[in-house]
Short mmCIF file of C-alpha atoms and ligand atoms in Angstrom, two decimals:
data_model
loop_
_atom_site.label_atom_id
_atom_site.label_comp_id
_atom_site.label_asym_id
_atom_site.label_seq_id
_atom_site.Cartn_x
_atom_site.Cartn_y
_atom_site.Cartn_z
CA MET V 821 75.55 92.01 79.81
CA SER V 822 78.09 94.64 78.71
CA ALA V 823 78.76 97.97 80.36
CA ASP V 824 77.24 99.65 77.31
CA ASN V 825 73.87 98.02 77.89
CA ILE V 826 72.89 100.15 80.81
CA SER V 827 73.45 103.88 80.53
CA ASP V 828 74.28 106.13 83.50
CA ALA V 829 70.80 107.65 83.25
CA THR V 830 68.99 104.33 83.66
CA LYS V 831 71.27 102.23 85.87
CA HIS V 832 69.82 103.70 89.08
CA PHE V 833 66.58 101.94 88.20
CA VAL V 834 68.12 98.51 87.78
CA ASP V 835 67.90 96.56 90.99
CA LEU V 836 69.99 93.54 91.94
CA ARG V 837 67.36 90.94 91.04
CA ARG V 838 66.70 92.43 87.62
CA HIS V 839 70.42 92.74 86.94
CA MET V 840 71.06 89.05 87.72
CA TRP V 841 68.10 88.04 85.56
CA MET V 842 69.30 90.21 82.65
CA ALA V 843 72.81 88.79 83.03
CA GLY V 844 71.43 85.27 82.61
CA ILE V 845 72.58 83.95 85.98
CA GLU V 846 71.15 80.58 86.82
CA VAL V 847 67.90 80.85 88.77
CA ASP V 848 68.93 79.07 92.00
CA LEU V 849 72.18 81.00 92.19
CA ARG V 850 70.50 84.35 91.73
CA ARG V 851 67.88 83.52 94.36
CA LEU V 852 70.63 82.58 96.79
CA ILE V 853 72.58 85.77 96.08
CA TRP V 854 69.37 87.75 96.58
CA GLN V 855 68.72 86.02 99.91
CA ILE V 856 72.21 86.97 101.10
CA ALA V 857 71.68 90.57 99.98
CA VAL V 858 68.51 90.72 102.09
CA THR V 859 70.44 89.23 105.01
CA GLY V 860 72.88 92.15 104.72
CA LYS V 861 70.02 94.45 105.75
CA TYR V 862 69.42 92.41 108.92
CA ILE V 863 73.12 92.38 109.81
CA SER V 864 73.26 96.12 109.26
CA ALA V 865 70.31 96.57 111.63
CA LYS V 866 72.18 94.51 114.23
CA ILE V 867 75.27 96.73 113.86
CA HIS V 868 73.15 99.82 114.48
CA GLU V 869 71.54 98.23 117.51
CA SER V 870 74.91 97.25 118.92
CA ASN V 871 76.42 100.69 118.33
CA ARG V 872 73.71 102.26 120.42
CA LYS V 873 74.55 99.91 123.28
CA LEU V 874 78.27 100.49 122.89
CA ALA V 875 77.83 104.23 123.27
CA GLY V 876 77.02 103.78 126.94
CA LEU V 877 79.04 100.64 127.71
CA LYS V 878 82.52 101.18 126.33
CA ASN V 879 84.24 99.16 129.05
CA ILE V 880 82.58 95.93 127.92
CA TYR V 881 83.47 96.54 124.30
CA ASN V 882 85.22 93.24 123.72
CA GLU V 883 82.28 91.14 124.86
CA GLU V 884 79.91 93.21 122.80
CA GLN V 885 82.08 92.86 119.75
CA LEU V 886 82.06 89.09 120.10
CA ALA V 887 78.30 89.12 120.46
CA LEU V 888 78.00 91.08 117.23
CA ASP V 889 80.20 88.62 115.32
CA ARG V 890 78.13 85.74 116.65
CA SER V 891 74.75 87.30 115.99
CA SER V 892 75.76 88.15 112.39
CA ASP V 893 76.73 84.52 111.96
CA THR V 894 73.43 83.30 113.39
CA ILE V 895 71.38 85.63 111.18
CA LEU V 896 73.22 84.42 108.10
CA ARG V 897 72.97 80.74 109.00
CA ILE V 898 69.24 80.91 109.61
CA GLN V 899 68.66 82.71 106.33
CA LEU V 900 70.70 80.12 104.44
CA GLU V 901 68.80 77.28 106.11
CA HIS V 902 65.59 78.82 104.85
CA SER V 903 66.88 79.50 101.35
CA GLY V 904 66.57 75.90 100.18
CA PHE V 905 69.71 76.23 98.01
CA VAL V 906 72.51 75.59 100.50
CA ARG V 907 73.76 72.20 101.61
CA GLU V 908 76.59 73.22 103.94
CA TYR V 909 77.75 76.39 105.64
CA ALA V 910 81.29 77.20 106.77
CA SER V 911 81.86 80.34 108.80
CA GLU V 912 84.83 82.04 110.36
CA GLU V 913 82.82 81.94 113.57
CA LEU V 914 82.47 78.13 113.58
CA ALA V 915 85.07 75.40 114.07
CA GLU V 916 83.53 73.07 111.45
CA THR V 917 81.38 73.08 108.35
CA ILE V 918 77.74 72.55 109.30
CA LYS V 919 74.84 71.08 107.36
CA VAL V 920 72.08 73.58 106.72
CA GLY V 921 70.15 71.72 104.01
CA GLN V 922 68.59 68.34 103.33
CA GLY V 923 71.57 66.98 101.37
CA ASP V 924 70.54 67.57 97.76
CA GLU V 925 70.98 71.36 97.57
CA LYS V 926 73.43 72.72 95.01
CA TYR V 927 75.55 75.17 96.94
CA PHE V 928 78.12 75.32 99.74
CA VAL V 929 78.60 78.72 101.33
CA THR V 930 81.59 80.20 103.18
CA ALA V 931 81.22 83.37 105.23
CA ASP V 932 83.10 85.90 107.21
CA PRO V 933 79.83 87.27 108.62
CA LEU V 934 81.32 90.45 110.06
CA ASP V 935 84.87 91.16 109.01
CA GLY V 936 86.63 94.00 110.79
CA SER V 937 84.34 94.02 113.81
CA SER V 938 87.13 95.54 115.91
CA LEU V 939 86.47 98.73 113.90
CA VAL V 940 82.85 99.05 115.00
CA ASP V 941 83.64 101.43 117.86
CA THR V 942 85.56 103.78 115.55
CA ASN V 943 82.72 103.90 113.02
CA LEU V 944 84.98 102.84 110.15
CA ALA V 945 83.44 100.67 107.43
CA ILE V 946 83.13 96.93 108.03
CA GLY V 947 81.75 94.12 105.89
CA THR V 948 80.42 90.65 105.19
CA ILE V 949 82.34 88.35 102.82
CA ILE V 950 80.72 85.36 101.10
CA GLY V 951 81.97 82.58 98.83
CA ILE V 952 79.50 80.33 96.99
CA HIS V 953 80.89 76.94 95.95
CA ARG V 954 79.57 74.04 93.87
CA ASN V 955 81.32 71.51 96.06
CA HIS V 956 82.51 70.86 99.58
CA VAL V 957 84.85 73.28 101.30
CA PRO V 958 87.71 73.53 102.15
CA ALA V 959 88.53 73.52 98.46
CA ARG V 960 90.75 74.98 95.75
CA GLY V 961 88.76 78.04 94.71
CA ARG V 962 89.13 77.65 90.96
CA ASP V 963 87.60 74.16 91.08
CA THR V 964 84.50 75.00 93.06
CA MET V 965 83.59 78.68 93.14
CA ALA V 966 80.35 79.72 91.46
CA ALA V 967 80.09 83.22 92.88
CA ALA V 968 81.43 85.62 95.48
CA LEU V 969 80.20 88.79 97.08
CA TYR V 970 80.80 91.28 99.83
CA ILE V 971 78.69 93.86 101.59
CA THR V 972 80.16 97.08 103.00
CA TYR V 973 78.53 98.73 105.99
CA GLY V 974 79.86 102.27 105.75
CA PRO V 975 78.30 105.67 105.14
CA LEU V 976 76.41 103.71 102.47
CA ILE V 977 75.62 100.01 102.34
CA THR V 978 76.98 98.58 99.12
CA PHE V 979 76.75 95.10 97.65
CA VAL V 980 79.42 93.83 95.25
CA TYR V 981 78.93 90.48 93.54
CA SER V 982 80.22 88.32 90.75
CA ALA V 983 78.71 85.11 89.46
CA GLY V 984 81.44 84.73 86.85
CA LYS V 985 80.01 87.40 84.54
CA GLY V 986 81.86 90.49 85.67
CA THR V 987 81.93 92.32 88.99
CA HIS V 988 79.12 94.75 89.79
CA GLU V 989 78.32 97.17 92.61
CA PHE V 990 74.89 98.07 94.00
CA VAL V 991 73.92 100.67 96.59
CA LEU V 992 71.11 100.20 99.08
CA ASN V 993 68.78 103.15 98.60
CA ARG V 994 66.35 104.72 101.06
CA GLU V 995 63.55 102.55 99.76
CA GLY V 996 65.54 99.46 100.74
CA GLU V 997 66.39 98.43 97.16
CA TYR V 998 69.85 97.50 95.93
CA VAL V 999 70.28 99.65 92.80
CA LEU V 1000 73.05 99.28 90.27
CA SER V 1001 75.83 101.83 90.68
CA GLU V 1002 78.84 100.33 88.85
CA GLU V 1003 78.49 97.65 86.21
CA ASN V 1004 81.33 95.47 84.89
CA ILE V 1005 83.97 97.17 86.99
CA MET V 1006 87.36 96.85 85.26
CA LEU V 1007 90.64 97.65 86.97
CA LYS V 1008 93.25 99.59 85.05
CA GLU V 1009 96.59 97.96 84.30
CA ARG V 1010 98.04 99.79 87.30
CA GLY V 1011 96.76 101.99 90.10
CA SER V 1012 98.23 104.50 92.54
CA ILE V 1013 97.30 103.31 96.05
CA TYR V 1014 98.75 100.67 98.37
CA SER V 1015 97.24 99.14 101.46
CA LEU V 1016 99.71 97.39 103.76
CA GLY V 1017 98.94 94.88 106.50
CA GLY V 1018 101.40 93.62 109.11
CA LEU V 1019 104.04 95.48 111.08
CA ARG V 1020 106.92 96.82 109.02
CA ARG V 1021 109.48 95.38 111.45
CA ASP V 1022 108.05 91.88 110.74
CA TRP V 1023 108.18 92.09 106.94
CA THR V 1024 110.60 89.91 104.98
CA GLU V 1025 113.42 91.56 103.03
CA ALA V 1026 111.82 90.72 99.68
CA HIS V 1027 108.50 92.23 100.73
CA THR V 1028 110.22 95.35 102.10
CA ARG V 1029 112.04 95.82 98.77
CA TYR V 1030 108.70 95.51 96.94
CA ILE V 1031 107.07 98.17 99.16
CA GLU V 1032 110.08 100.46 98.71
CA PHE V 1033 109.65 100.08 94.97
CA LEU V 1034 105.98 101.17 95.24
CA GLU V 1035 107.01 104.12 97.39
CA ARG V 1036 109.61 105.23 94.82
CA GLU V 1037 106.83 105.03 92.22
CA GLY V 1038 104.73 107.44 94.31
CA TYR V 1039 101.97 105.13 95.59
CA LYS V 1040 99.74 106.64 98.27
CA LEU V 1041 99.09 104.73 101.50
CA ARG V 1042 95.44 103.82 102.06
CA TYR V 1043 94.84 101.30 104.88
CA SER V 1044 91.77 101.20 107.10
CA GLY V 1045 92.42 97.85 108.83
CA GLY V 1046 89.20 96.41 107.40
CA PHE V 1047 89.71 93.95 104.56
CA VAL V 1048 86.35 94.72 102.94
CA PRO V 1049 86.71 98.51 102.68
CA ASP V 1050 90.40 98.16 101.77
CA ILE V 1051 89.61 95.83 98.86
CA ASN V 1052 86.57 97.91 97.94
CA GLN V 1053 88.85 100.92 97.63
CA VAL V 1054 91.14 99.15 95.16
CA LEU V 1055 88.11 98.02 93.15
CA ILE V 1056 86.24 101.33 93.08
CA LYS V 1057 89.41 103.37 92.42
CA ARG V 1058 90.12 100.93 89.58
CA GLY V 1059 93.51 99.74 90.78
CA GLY V 1060 96.30 99.57 93.33
CA VAL V 1061 97.32 96.79 95.69
CA PHE V 1062 96.27 95.38 99.05
CA THR V 1063 98.76 93.08 100.75
CA TYR V 1064 98.88 91.14 103.98
CA PRO V 1065 102.25 89.44 103.54
CA ALA V 1066 104.13 86.52 105.04
CA LEU V 1067 105.73 87.84 108.22
CA LYS V 1068 109.10 86.78 109.65
CA ASN V 1069 107.43 85.25 112.71
CA ASN V 1070 104.29 84.18 110.82
CA PRO V 1071 105.02 82.95 107.27
CA ARG V 1072 101.32 82.24 106.56
CA GLY V 1073 100.24 85.83 107.16
CA LYS V 1074 96.91 86.61 108.81
CA LEU V 1075 94.04 86.34 106.35
CA ARG V 1076 92.04 83.15 105.86
CA LEU V 1077 92.01 81.46 102.48
CA ASN V 1078 88.44 80.12 102.42
CA PHE V 1079 86.66 82.96 104.16
CA GLU V 1080 88.49 86.07 103.03
CA LEU V 1081 90.97 85.47 100.22
CA GLN V 1082 89.08 83.21 97.79
CA PRO V 1083 85.95 85.39 97.54
CA MET V 1084 87.99 88.58 97.09
CA ALA V 1085 90.28 86.90 94.52
CA PHE V 1086 87.22 85.76 92.55
CA LEU V 1087 85.78 89.31 92.52
CA ILE V 1088 89.10 90.97 91.63
CA GLU V 1089 89.88 88.46 88.84
CA GLN V 1090 86.42 89.07 87.40
CA ALA V 1091 87.32 92.77 87.40
CA GLY V 1092 90.49 92.08 85.39
CA GLY V 1093 92.87 92.10 88.37
CA LYS V 1094 94.96 89.42 90.07
CA ALA V 1095 95.51 87.84 93.47
CA THR V 1096 98.54 85.81 94.53
CA ASP V 1097 100.30 84.59 97.65
CA GLY V 1098 103.53 85.63 95.92
CA LEU V 1099 103.96 82.37 93.98
CA ARG V 1100 100.52 80.99 93.13
CA ASP V 1101 97.19 82.53 92.22
CA ILE V 1102 95.00 82.57 95.32
CA LEU V 1103 92.33 80.59 93.45
CA ASP V 1104 94.88 77.86 92.62
CA ILE V 1105 95.96 77.24 96.21
CA PRO V 1106 94.66 73.93 97.60
CA ALA V 1107 92.90 74.40 100.94
CA ASP V 1108 93.71 71.72 103.52
CA SER V 1109 91.73 73.09 106.41
CA LEU V 1110 89.02 75.64 107.09
CA ASP V 1111 91.27 77.96 109.05
CA GLN V 1112 94.13 77.90 106.54
CA ARG V 1113 95.86 81.27 106.21
CA ASN V 1114 97.93 82.54 103.30
CA PRO V 1115 99.83 85.70 102.44
CA VAL V 1116 98.12 87.84 99.81
CA TYR V 1117 98.88 90.45 97.16
CA ILE V 1118 95.69 91.49 95.39
CA GLY V 1119 94.83 94.29 93.00
CA SER V 1120 95.66 95.50 89.51
CA ARG V 1121 97.90 93.46 87.24
CA PHE V 1122 101.06 95.58 87.25
CA GLU V 1123 101.39 95.65 91.06
CA ILE V 1124 100.71 91.93 91.43
CA GLU V 1125 103.19 90.96 88.71
CA LYS V 1126 105.77 93.18 90.42
CA ALA V 1127 105.07 91.49 93.76
CA ARG V 1128 105.72 88.11 92.15
CA GLU V 1129 109.01 89.39 90.67
CA PHE V 1130 110.25 90.85 93.97
CA LEU V 1131 109.30 87.75 95.97
CA ALA V 1132 110.86 85.38 93.42
CA ALA V 1133 114.10 87.42 93.48
CA GLY V 1134 114.03 87.21 97.28
CA THR V 1135 114.11 83.42 97.23
CA GLU V 1136 116.95 83.05 94.70
P1 AFP K 1650 88.99 91.76 112.86
O1 AFP K 1650 87.77 91.13 112.25
O2 AFP K 1650 89.50 91.06 114.08
O3 AFP K 1650 88.85 93.25 113.09
O4 AFP K 1650 90.18 91.56 111.81
C1 AFP K 1650 90.11 92.20 110.57
C2 AFP K 1650 91.05 91.56 109.60
O5 AFP K 1650 90.91 90.17 109.57
C3 AFP K 1650 90.91 92.14 108.19
O6 AFP K 1650 89.66 92.75 107.98
C4 AFP K 1650 92.03 93.15 108.07
O7 AFP K 1650 92.53 93.27 106.76
C5 AFP K 1650 93.06 92.60 109.01
O8 AFP K 1650 92.38 91.86 110.00
C6 AFP K 1650 93.82 93.72 109.66
O9 AFP K 1650 94.81 93.20 110.46
P2 AFP K 1650 95.80 94.13 111.32
O10 AFP K 1650 94.98 94.59 112.50
O11 AFP K 1650 96.93 93.25 111.70
O12 AFP K 1650 96.21 95.30 110.46
#
């Protein structure tokens, strides 16, 4: 489906299910994506419930935060068990991949059920990140990924998905429907914002030179500390870069390949952008373990190519 198919006047009447059907996405995959979208509403309800409790119990915040991560994971796992399309489930909250199907289902799902949960008390946006694979995980993303999506819980709840036919955004309306808001999102060649993880004092020289280059070019700093809203910003503003680099004391960076980086790389590539660890495309990196971490530079093409150049020069 091309961006011209649905005009601004009519797109608010196209809901997620109809969009996936019109785009010709395979029936089991679109049912699974729909099931996850519905699950987003339950997780959002849990966040609201938890926030009310937190208001009066700030001193036990850490325990409450853990409970919220865990309950989001449980909600998601139960929904996937009931979907009938998922064989195995891997979650940032679990040490191992678990079986949720009978053994003949088509899909393998990875999840960061509630990314950025340390931001709940500040009322900044947080999110759920999902990867849908055709084979076992851990895996090299380009070999196995069928779809990816994230949900943002912010002033609005938005749902961004790609099943390999572009990247599209939906907004949950007051009637509880996900309606199309941005179809076939395409990043520009370059953007004007940068989002920087890690402490500056821990950056490598090559990374520091890259950031100084962006600063000379006039990039504006935009970092919330939540991967989902930070990536969403690059996508919706049509460009820029998010990076969580290799650090001097931690060369693998912070973010997890299977749970965070692969799904976002899939969505950004489908939107015409790029994602790299500095040398390889994120989707080309073999995953050896579930908790594998990698550095990341993700966003519009110009900034990611520049990151590659600066990092390559740094190793010469
Ligand atoms: P939490 O889920 O513990 O809040 O971590 C969030 C996160 O994994 C990701 O959403 C951010 O991009 C990254 O951490 C922020 O890390 P710093 O706190 O080091 O900036």
